[in-house]
Coordinates of C-alpha atoms and ligand atoms in Angstrom, one line a residue:
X23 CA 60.0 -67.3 19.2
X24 CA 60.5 -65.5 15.3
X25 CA 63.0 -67.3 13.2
X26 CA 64.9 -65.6 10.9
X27 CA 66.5 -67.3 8.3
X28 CA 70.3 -65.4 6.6
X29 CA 73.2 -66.4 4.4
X30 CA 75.1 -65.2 6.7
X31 CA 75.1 -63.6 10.5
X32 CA 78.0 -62.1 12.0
X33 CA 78.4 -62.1 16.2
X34 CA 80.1 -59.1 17.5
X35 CA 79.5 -55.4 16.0
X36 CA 83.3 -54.0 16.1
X37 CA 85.4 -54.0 13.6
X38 CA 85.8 -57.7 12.2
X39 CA 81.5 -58.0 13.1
X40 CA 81.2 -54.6 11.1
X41 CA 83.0 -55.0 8.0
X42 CA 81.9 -58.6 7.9
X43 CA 78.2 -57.4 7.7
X44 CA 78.8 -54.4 5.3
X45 CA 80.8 -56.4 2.6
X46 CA 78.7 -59.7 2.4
X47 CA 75.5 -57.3 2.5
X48 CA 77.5 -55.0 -0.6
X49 CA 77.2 -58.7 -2.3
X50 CA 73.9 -59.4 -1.5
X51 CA 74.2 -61.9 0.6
X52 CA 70.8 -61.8 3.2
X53 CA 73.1 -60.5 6.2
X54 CA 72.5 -59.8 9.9
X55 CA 74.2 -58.7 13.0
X56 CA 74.3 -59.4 16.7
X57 CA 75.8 -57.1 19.3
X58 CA 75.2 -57.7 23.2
X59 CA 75.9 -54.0 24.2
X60 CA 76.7 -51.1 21.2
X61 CA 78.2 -51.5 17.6
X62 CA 82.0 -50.2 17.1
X63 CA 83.3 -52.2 19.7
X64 CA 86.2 -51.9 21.6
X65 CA 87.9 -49.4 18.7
X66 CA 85.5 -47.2 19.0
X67 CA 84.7 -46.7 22.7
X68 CA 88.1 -47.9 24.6
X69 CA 90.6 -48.6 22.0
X70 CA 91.6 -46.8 18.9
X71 CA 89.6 -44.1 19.2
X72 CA 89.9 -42.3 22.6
X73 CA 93.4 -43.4 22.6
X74 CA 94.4 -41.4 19.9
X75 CA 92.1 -38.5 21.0
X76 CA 94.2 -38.6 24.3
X77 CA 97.7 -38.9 22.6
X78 CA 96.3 -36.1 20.0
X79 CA 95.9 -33.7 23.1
X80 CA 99.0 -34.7 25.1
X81 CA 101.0 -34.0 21.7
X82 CA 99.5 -30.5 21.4
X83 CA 100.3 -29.8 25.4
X84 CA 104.0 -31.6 24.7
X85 CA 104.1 -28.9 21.7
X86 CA 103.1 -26.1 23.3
X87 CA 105.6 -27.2 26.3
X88 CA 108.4 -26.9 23.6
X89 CA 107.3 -24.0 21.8
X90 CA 110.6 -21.9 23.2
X91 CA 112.6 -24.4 20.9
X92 CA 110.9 -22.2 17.9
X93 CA 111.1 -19.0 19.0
X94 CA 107.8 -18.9 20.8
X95 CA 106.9 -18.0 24.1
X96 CA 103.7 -19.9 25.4
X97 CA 102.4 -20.6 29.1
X98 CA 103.0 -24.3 30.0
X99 CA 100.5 -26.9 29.7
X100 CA 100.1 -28.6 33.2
X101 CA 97.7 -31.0 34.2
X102 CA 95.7 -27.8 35.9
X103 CA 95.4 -26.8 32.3
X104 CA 94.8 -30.1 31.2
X105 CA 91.7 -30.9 32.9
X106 CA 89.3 -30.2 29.9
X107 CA 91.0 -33.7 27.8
X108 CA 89.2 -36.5 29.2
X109 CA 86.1 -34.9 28.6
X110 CA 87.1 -34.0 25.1
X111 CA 88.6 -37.9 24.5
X112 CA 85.2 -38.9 25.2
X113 CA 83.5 -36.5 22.9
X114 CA 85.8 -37.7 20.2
X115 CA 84.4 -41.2 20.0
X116 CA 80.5 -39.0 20.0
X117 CA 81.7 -37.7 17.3
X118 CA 83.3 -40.5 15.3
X119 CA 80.5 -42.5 16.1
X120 CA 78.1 -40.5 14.3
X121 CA 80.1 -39.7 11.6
X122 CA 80.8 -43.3 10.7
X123 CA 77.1 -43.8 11.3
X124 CA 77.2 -47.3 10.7
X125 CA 73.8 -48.6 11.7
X126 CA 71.9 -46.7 9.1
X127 CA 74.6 -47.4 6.6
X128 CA 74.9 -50.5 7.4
X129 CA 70.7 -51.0 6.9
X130 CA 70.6 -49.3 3.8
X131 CA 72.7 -52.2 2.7
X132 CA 70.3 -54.7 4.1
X133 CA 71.6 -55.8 7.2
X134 CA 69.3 -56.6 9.7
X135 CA 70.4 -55.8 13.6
X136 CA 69.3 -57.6 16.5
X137 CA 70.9 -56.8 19.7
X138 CA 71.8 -59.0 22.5
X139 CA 74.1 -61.4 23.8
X140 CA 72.7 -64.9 22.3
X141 CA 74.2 -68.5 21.9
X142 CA 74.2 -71.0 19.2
X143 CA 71.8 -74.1 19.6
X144 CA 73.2 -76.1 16.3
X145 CA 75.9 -74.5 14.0
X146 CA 73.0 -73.8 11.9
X147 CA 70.9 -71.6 14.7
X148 CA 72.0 -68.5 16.9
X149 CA 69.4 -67.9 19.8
X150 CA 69.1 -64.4 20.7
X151 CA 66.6 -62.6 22.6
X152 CA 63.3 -64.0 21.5
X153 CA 64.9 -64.2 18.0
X154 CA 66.5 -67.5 16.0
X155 CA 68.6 -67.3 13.4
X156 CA 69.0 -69.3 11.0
X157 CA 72.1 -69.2 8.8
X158 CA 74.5 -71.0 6.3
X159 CA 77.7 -69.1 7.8
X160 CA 77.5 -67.6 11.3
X161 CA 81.0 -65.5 11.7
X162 CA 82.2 -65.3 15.5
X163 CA 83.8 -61.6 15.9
X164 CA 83.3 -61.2 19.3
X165 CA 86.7 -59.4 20.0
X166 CA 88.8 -59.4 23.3
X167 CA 88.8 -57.6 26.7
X168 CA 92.1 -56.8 29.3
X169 CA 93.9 -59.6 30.4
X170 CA 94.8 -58.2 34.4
X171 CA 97.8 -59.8 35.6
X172 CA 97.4 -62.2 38.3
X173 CA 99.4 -60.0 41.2
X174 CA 99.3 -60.1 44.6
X175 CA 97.0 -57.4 46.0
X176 CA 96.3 -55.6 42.5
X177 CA 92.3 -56.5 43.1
X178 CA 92.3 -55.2 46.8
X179 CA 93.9 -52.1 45.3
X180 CA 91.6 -51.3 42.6
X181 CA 93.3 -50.6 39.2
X182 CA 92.5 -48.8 35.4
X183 CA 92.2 -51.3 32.2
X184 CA 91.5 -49.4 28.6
X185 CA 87.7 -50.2 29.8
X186 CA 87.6 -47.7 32.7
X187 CA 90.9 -44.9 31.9
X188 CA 89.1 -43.2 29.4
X189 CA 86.2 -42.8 32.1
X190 CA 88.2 -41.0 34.5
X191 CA 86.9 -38.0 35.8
X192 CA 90.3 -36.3 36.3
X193 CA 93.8 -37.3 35.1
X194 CA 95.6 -38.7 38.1
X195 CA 98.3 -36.9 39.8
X196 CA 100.6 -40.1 39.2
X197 CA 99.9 -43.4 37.2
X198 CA 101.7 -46.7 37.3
X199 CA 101.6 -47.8 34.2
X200 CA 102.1 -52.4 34.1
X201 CA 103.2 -53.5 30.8
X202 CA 105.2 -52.2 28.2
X203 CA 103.4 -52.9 25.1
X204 CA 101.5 -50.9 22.5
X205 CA 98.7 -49.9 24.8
X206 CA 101.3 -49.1 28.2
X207 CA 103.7 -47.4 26.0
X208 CA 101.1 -45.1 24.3
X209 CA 98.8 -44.4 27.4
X210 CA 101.9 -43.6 29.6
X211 CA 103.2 -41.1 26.9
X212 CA 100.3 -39.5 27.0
X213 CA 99.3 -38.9 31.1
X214 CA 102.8 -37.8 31.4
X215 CA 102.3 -35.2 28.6
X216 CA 99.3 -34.4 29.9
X217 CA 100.8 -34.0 33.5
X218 CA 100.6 -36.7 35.5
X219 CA 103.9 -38.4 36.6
X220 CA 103.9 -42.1 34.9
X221 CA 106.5 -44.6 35.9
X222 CA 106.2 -47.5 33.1
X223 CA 107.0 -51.2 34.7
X224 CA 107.7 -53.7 32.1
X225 CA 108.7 -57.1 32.8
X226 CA 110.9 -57.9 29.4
X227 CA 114.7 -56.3 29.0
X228 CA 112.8 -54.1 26.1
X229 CA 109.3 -52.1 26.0
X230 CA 107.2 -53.4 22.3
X231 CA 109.0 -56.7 22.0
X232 CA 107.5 -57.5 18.8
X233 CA 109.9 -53.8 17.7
X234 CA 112.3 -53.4 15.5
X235 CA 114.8 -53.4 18.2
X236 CA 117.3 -50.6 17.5
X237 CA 114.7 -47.9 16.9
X238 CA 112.8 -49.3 20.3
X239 CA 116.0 -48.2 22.3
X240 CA 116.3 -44.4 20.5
X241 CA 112.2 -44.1 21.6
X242 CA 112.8 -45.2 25.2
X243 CA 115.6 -42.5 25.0
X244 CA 112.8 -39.8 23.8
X245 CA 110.3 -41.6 26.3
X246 CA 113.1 -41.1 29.3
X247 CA 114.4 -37.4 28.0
X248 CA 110.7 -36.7 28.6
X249 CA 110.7 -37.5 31.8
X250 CA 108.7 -40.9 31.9
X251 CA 110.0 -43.2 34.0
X252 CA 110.8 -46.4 32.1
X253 CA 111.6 -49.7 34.0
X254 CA 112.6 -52.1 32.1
X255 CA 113.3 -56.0 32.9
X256 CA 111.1 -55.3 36.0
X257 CA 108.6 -57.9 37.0
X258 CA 105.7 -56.7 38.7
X259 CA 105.3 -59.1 42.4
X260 CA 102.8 -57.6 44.4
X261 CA 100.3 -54.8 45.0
X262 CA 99.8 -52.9 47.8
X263 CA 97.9 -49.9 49.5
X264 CA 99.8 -47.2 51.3
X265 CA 98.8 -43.9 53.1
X266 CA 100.5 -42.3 50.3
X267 CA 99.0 -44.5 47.1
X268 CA 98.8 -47.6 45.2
X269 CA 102.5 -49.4 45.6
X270 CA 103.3 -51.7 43.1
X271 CA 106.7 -54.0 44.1
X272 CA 108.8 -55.6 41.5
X273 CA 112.0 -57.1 40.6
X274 CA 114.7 -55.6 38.9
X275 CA 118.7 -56.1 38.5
X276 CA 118.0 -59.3 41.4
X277 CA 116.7 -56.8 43.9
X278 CA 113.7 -55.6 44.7
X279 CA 112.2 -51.9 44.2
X280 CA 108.7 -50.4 44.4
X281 CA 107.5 -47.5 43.6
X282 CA 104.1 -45.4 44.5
X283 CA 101.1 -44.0 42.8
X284 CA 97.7 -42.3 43.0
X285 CA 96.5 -45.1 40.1
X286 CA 97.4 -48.6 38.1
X287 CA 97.0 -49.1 34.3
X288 CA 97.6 -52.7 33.5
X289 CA 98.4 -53.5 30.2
X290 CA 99.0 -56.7 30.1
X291 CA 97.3 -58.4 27.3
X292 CA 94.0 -59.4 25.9
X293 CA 91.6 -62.3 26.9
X294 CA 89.3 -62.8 23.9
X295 CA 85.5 -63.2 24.4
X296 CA 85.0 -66.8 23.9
X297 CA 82.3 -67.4 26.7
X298 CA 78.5 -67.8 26.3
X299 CA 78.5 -68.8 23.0
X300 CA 78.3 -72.3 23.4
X301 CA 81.1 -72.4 20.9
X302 CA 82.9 -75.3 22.9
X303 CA 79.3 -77.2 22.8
X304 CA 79.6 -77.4 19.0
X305 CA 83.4 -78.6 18.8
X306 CA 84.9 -75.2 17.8
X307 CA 88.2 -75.4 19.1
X308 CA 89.5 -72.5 22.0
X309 CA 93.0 -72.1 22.7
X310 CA 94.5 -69.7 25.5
X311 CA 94.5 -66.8 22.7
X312 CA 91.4 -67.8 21.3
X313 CA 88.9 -69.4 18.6
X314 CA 91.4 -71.6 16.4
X315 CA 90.7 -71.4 12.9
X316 CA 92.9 -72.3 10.0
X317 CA 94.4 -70.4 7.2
X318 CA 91.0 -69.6 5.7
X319 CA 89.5 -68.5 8.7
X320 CA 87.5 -71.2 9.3
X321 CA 87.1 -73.1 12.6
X322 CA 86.8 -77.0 13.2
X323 CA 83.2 -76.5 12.3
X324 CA 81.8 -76.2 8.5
X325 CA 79.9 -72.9 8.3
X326 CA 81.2 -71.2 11.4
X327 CA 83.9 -68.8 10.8
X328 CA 85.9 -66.6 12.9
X329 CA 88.1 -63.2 13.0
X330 CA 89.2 -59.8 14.5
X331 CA 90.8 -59.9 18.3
X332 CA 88.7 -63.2 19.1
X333 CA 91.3 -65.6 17.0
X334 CA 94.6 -63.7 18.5
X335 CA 97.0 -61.9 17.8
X336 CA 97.6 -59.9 15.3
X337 CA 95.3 -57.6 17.3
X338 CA 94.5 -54.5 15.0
X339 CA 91.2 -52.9 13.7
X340 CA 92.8 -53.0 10.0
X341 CA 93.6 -56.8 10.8
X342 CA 90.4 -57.3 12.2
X343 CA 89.0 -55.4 8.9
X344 CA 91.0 -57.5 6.4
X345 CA 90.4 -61.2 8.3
X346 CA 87.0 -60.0 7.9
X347 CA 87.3 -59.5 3.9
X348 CA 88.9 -62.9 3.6
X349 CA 86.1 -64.4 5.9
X350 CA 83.2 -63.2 3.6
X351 CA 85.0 -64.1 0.4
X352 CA 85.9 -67.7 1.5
X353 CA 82.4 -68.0 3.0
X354 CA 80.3 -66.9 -0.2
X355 CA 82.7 -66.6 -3.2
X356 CA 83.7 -69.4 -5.2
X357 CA 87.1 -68.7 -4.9
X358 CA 89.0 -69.2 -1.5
X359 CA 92.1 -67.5 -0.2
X360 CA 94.0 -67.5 2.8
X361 CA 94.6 -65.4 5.1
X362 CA 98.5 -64.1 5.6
X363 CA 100.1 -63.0 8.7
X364 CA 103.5 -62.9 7.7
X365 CA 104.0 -59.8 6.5
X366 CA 102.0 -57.5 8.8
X367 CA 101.9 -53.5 9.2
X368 CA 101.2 -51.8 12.6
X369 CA 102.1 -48.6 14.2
X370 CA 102.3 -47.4 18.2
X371 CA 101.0 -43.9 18.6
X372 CA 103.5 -42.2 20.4
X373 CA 105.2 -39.3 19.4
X374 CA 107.8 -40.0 17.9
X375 CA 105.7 -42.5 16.5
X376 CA 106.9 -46.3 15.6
X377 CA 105.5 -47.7 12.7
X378 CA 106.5 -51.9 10.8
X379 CA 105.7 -53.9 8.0
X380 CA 107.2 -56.8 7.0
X381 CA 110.6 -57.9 8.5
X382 CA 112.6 -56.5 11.0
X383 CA 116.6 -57.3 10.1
X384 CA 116.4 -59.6 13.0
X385 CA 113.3 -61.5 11.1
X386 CA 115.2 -61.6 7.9
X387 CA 118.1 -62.8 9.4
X388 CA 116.9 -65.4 11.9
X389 CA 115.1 -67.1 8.3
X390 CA 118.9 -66.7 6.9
X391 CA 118.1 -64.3 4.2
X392 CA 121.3 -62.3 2.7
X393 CA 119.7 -58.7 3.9
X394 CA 121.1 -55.1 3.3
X395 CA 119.7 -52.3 5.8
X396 CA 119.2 -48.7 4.5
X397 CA 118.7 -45.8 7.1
X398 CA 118.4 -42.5 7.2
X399 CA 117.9 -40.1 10.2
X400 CA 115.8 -37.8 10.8
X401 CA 117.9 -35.8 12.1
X402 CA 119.2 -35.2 8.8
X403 CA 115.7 -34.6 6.9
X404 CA 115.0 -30.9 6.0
X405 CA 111.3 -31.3 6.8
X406 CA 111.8 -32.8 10.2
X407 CA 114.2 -30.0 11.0
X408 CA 112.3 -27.6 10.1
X409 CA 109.3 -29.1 12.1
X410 CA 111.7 -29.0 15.2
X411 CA 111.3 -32.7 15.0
X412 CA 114.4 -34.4 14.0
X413 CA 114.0 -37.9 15.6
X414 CA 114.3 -41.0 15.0
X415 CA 114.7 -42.8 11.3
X416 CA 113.9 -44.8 8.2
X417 CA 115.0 -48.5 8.5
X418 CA 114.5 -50.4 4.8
X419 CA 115.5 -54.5 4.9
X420 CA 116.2 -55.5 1.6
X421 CA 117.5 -59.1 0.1
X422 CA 121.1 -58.2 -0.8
X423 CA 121.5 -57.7 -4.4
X424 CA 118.3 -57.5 -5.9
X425 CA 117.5 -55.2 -3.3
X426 CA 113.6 -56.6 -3.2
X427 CA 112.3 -55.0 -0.3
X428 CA 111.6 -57.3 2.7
X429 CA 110.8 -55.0 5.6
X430 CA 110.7 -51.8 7.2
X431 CA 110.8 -49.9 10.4
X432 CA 110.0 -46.1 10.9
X433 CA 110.6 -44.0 14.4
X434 CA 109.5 -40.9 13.5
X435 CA 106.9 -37.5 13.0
X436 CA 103.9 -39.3 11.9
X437 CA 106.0 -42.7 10.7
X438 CA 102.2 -44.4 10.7
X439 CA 101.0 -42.4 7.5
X440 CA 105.2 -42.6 6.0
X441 CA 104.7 -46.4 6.8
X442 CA 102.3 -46.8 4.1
X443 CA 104.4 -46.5 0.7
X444 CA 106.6 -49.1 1.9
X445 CA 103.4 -51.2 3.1
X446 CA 102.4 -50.9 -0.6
X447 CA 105.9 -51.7 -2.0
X448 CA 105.9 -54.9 0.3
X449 CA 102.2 -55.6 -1.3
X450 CA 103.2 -55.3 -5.0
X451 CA 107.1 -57.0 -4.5
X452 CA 108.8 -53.8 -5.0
X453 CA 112.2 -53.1 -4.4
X454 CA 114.1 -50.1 -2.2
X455 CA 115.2 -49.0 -6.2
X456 CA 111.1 -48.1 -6.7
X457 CA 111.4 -46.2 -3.9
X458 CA 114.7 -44.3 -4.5
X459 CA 113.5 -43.7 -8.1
X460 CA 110.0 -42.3 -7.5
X461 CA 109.5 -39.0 -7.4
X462 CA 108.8 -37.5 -3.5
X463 CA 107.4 -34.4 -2.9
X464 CA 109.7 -31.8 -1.0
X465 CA 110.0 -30.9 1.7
X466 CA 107.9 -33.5 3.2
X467 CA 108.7 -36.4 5.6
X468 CA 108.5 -39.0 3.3
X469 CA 111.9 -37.8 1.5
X470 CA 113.3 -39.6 4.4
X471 CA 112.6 -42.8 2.9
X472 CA 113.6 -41.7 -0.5
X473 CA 116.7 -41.2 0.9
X474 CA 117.3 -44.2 2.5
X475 CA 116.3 -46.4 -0.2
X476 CA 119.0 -44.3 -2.0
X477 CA 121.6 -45.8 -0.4
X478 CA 120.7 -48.9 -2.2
X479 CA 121.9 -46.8 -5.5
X480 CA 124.8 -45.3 -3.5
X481 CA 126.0 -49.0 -2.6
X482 CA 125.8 -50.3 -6.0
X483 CA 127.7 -46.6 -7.3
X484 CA 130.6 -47.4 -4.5
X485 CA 131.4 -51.3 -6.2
X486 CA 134.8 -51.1 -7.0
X487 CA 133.9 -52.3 -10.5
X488 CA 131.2 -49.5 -10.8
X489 CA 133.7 -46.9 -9.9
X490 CA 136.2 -48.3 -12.3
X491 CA 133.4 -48.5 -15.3
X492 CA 131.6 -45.4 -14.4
X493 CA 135.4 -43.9 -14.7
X494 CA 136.3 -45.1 -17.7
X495 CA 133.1 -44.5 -19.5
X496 CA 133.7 -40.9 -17.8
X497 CA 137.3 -40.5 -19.3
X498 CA 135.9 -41.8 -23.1
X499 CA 133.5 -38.8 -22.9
X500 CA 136.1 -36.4 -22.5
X501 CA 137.9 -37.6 -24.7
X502 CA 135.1 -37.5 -27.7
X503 CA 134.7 -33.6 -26.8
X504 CA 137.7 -32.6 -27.2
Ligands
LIG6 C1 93.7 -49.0 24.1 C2 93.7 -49.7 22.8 C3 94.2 -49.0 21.7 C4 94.1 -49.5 20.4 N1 94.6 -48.8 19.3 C5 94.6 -49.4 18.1 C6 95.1 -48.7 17.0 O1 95.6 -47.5 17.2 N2 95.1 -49.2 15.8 C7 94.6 -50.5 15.6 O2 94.5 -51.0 14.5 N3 94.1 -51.2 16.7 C8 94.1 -50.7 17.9 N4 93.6 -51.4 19.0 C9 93.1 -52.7 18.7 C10 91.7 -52.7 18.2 O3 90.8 -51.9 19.0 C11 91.1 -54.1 18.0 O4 92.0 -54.9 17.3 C12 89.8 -54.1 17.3 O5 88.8 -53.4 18.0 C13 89.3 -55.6 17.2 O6 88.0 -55.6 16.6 P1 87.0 -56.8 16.8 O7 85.8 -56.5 16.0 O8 87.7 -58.1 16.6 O9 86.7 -56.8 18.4 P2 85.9 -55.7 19.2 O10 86.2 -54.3 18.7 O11 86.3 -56.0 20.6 O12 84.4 -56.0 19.0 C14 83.8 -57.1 19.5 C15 82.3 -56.8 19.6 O13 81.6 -58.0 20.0 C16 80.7 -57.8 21.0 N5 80.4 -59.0 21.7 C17 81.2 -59.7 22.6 N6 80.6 -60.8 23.0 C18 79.5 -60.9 22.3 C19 78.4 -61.8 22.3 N7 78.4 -62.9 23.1 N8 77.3 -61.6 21.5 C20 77.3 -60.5 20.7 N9 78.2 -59.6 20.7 C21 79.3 -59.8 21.5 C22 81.3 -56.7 21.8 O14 80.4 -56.0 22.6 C23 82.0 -55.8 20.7 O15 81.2 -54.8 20.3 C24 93.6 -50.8 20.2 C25 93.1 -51.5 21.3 C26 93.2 -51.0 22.6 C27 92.6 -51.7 23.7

């Protein structure tokens, strides 16, 4: 058996394992990397990637289906016509793949690979293959895989997680969608563009709980003028096989409906990939969502490290990216930091799409902060009219008075690129009055939060004390002309 001896190995080639190996290789750290099946991980081949490919295409079809609202007369896009995507989805994650190219990239820098799906023997020593490494920091990034509910009959039945849809051969005539989280939401958006009819079961009174909750309701409005159907506060009981389909049974309003389908997505949560390690062995501590680790990152034992989907929620590659920064700096730098979760940014795909950072007005308000909300339609934005896209809107929390921007909420055209100036505002302790007074390019989309961080000027302007200055100040002006 070789031994290898590294400053520091990361486990798990997706995101968090990726960037982990890139940046403490870019500061020369002796670096290596261990994957069990393919790098990029569950972004790459059954997350991110083909997810977005597939809403891509079902926006397209969805745009072409309302080209008559512009003046345009185009054949519909059925799921007949459709039939081309999944190939295409899959082609997408070919072709991201190789541009990303991160295995020579990733060598140039000095990372050694070794592929494989080993297990510690000391904190010290990784056994993989015929290979032992030998490290000062090992870094567990091992990610997470679908959490399938426990139903009655849904294993008899056969059913679709993220890790077998986007290998469908066709798109099903009809899809039952379980769960009404990020990954239900976006996937059922997308089949029923695409074609196939989606009924969306989802056991909370709301679909994406963690939502800003007033611009959830306006996209379930969208979702249902579509034509998806949404079932909310419905709890999934039992599966069960039919002549006609899949049945899935659940409880809603105290009674009992069910409702029939060719196939099931469930989208239900995430199990991270804890076993085989022979983490428990060492005294790392697991928890039901995962490797525990503390503020820094770092788990019960000195020199392992952990982060990306394996630790928990927040699940997201640009989490999993930025854990991974704060993982390498604590690990080799002298200087630590910790790792905040308080203030995170995110987005759901769907078209509209939904897009937070920071604080809802509901987060604000259960910590008892004094907030002012600042919104603006989109419905009123030139550029959204013009795009024949006028939904949804700008939602700004700010502390009242100072106006120091705490949160904010987006529903709109491409809301997960608008997200991003308030994401920085948030960053640098900006207020709403940085964003009123900065110059935004017309007519784009991202006037619409110019303009609701206006109203942060317009409130001060209406004070009854402002008025009665602003007058006065206005009348001594005239009066000086004259
Ligand atoms: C359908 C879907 C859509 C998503 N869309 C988005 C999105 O739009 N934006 C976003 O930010 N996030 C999105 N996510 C979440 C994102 O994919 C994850 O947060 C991210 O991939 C986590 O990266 P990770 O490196 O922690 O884990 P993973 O990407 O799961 O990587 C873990 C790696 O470890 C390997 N591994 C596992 N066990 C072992 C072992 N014992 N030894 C060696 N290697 C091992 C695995 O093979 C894998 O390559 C989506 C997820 C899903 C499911």
């Amino acid at each position: 058996m070789a031994t290898h001896t590294f400053d520091l190995v990361a486990v798990g080639g997706g995101s968090a394992g990726l960037v982990t190996a890139a940046v403490a290789a870019g500061l020369g750290a002796r670096t290596a990397l261990v994957e069990k099946e393919r790098l990029g991980g569950e972004c790459l081949w059954t997350g991110c990637v083909p997810s977005k490919a597939l809403l891509h295409a079902a926006r397209v079809a969805s745009l072409a289906n309302r080209a008559g609202d512009i003046g345009l007369d185009l054949p519909r896009v059925e799921r007949e016509q459709a039939a081309g995507v999944l190939e295409h989805v899959r082609q997408s994650r070919l072709r991201v793949r190789d541009a990303d190219a991160v295995e020579p990239l990733l060598s140039e820098l000095g990372v050694r690979f070794f592929y494989g799906a080993g297990r510690f023997r000391t904190p010290r020593e990784f056994e993989v293959g015929g290979d032992v490494l030998r490290a000062r920091h090992f870094v567990v990034a091992t990610g997470s895989r679908p959490r399938a509910p426990d139903l009655p009959g849904l294993a008899e039945a056969g059913f679709l997680t993220n890790a077998t849809l986007f290998d469908l051969p066709a798109l099903p005539e009809s899809l039952i969608v379980i769960g009404g989280g990020p990954i239900g939401v976006e996937m059922a958006q997308a089949f029923q563009r695409l074609g196939t009819r989606v009924t969306l079961v989802q056991r909370a009174p709301r679909l994406l709980p963690r939502d800003d909750e007033e611009l959830v309701r306006l996209l379930e409005e969208r979702l249902r003028a579509e034509g998806l159907d949404v079932r909310v506060g419905a709890e999934a009981l039992r599966v069960e096989r039919t002549p006609e389909g899949k049945r899935v049974v659940f409880r809603q309003e105290g009674g009992e409906a069910s409702v029939v389908a060719a196939e099931i997505l469930a989208a239900t949560g995430r199990q991270p990939n804890t076993e085989g390690l022979g983490l428990e062995a060492l005294g790392v501590g697991i928890g039901p969502d995962g490797v525990q680790v503390d503020a820094r990152l770092r788990t019960r034992v000195p020199g392992l490290w952990a982060c990306g989907d394996v630790i928990g929620w927040p699940q997201f590659s640009h989490l999993a990216e930025y854990e991974a920064k704060v993982v390498v700096q604590n690990a080799l730098l002298p200087l630590p930091v910790r790792a905040r979760f308080d203030r995170i940014p995110w987005a759901t795909f769907t078209d509209p799409e939904l897009a937070h950072a920071g604080w809802t007005e509901a987060e604000a308000r259960r910590r008892g902060i004094p907030v002012e909300v600042f919104r603006h339609p989109f419905g009123r934005d030139d550029r959204a009219l013009v795009d024949a896209e006028p939904y949804g809107m700008v939602k700004l929390v700010a502390r009242q008075g100072s106006g120091k921007l705490l949160g904010a909420q987006i529903l709109g055209p491409r809301a997960g690129e608008l997200i991003q100036e308030a994401i920085l505002a948030l960053d640098r302790g900006l207020s709403v009055r940085h964003l009123a007074d900065t110059i935004h390019v017309y007519p784009t989309l991202s006037v619409a939060v110019q303009r609701a961080a206006q109203y942060w000027w317009k409130a001060r302007s209406d004070h009854p004390l402002a008025r009665r200055t602003l007058a006065w100040y206005l009348r001594l002006s005239r009066g000086r002309d004259v």
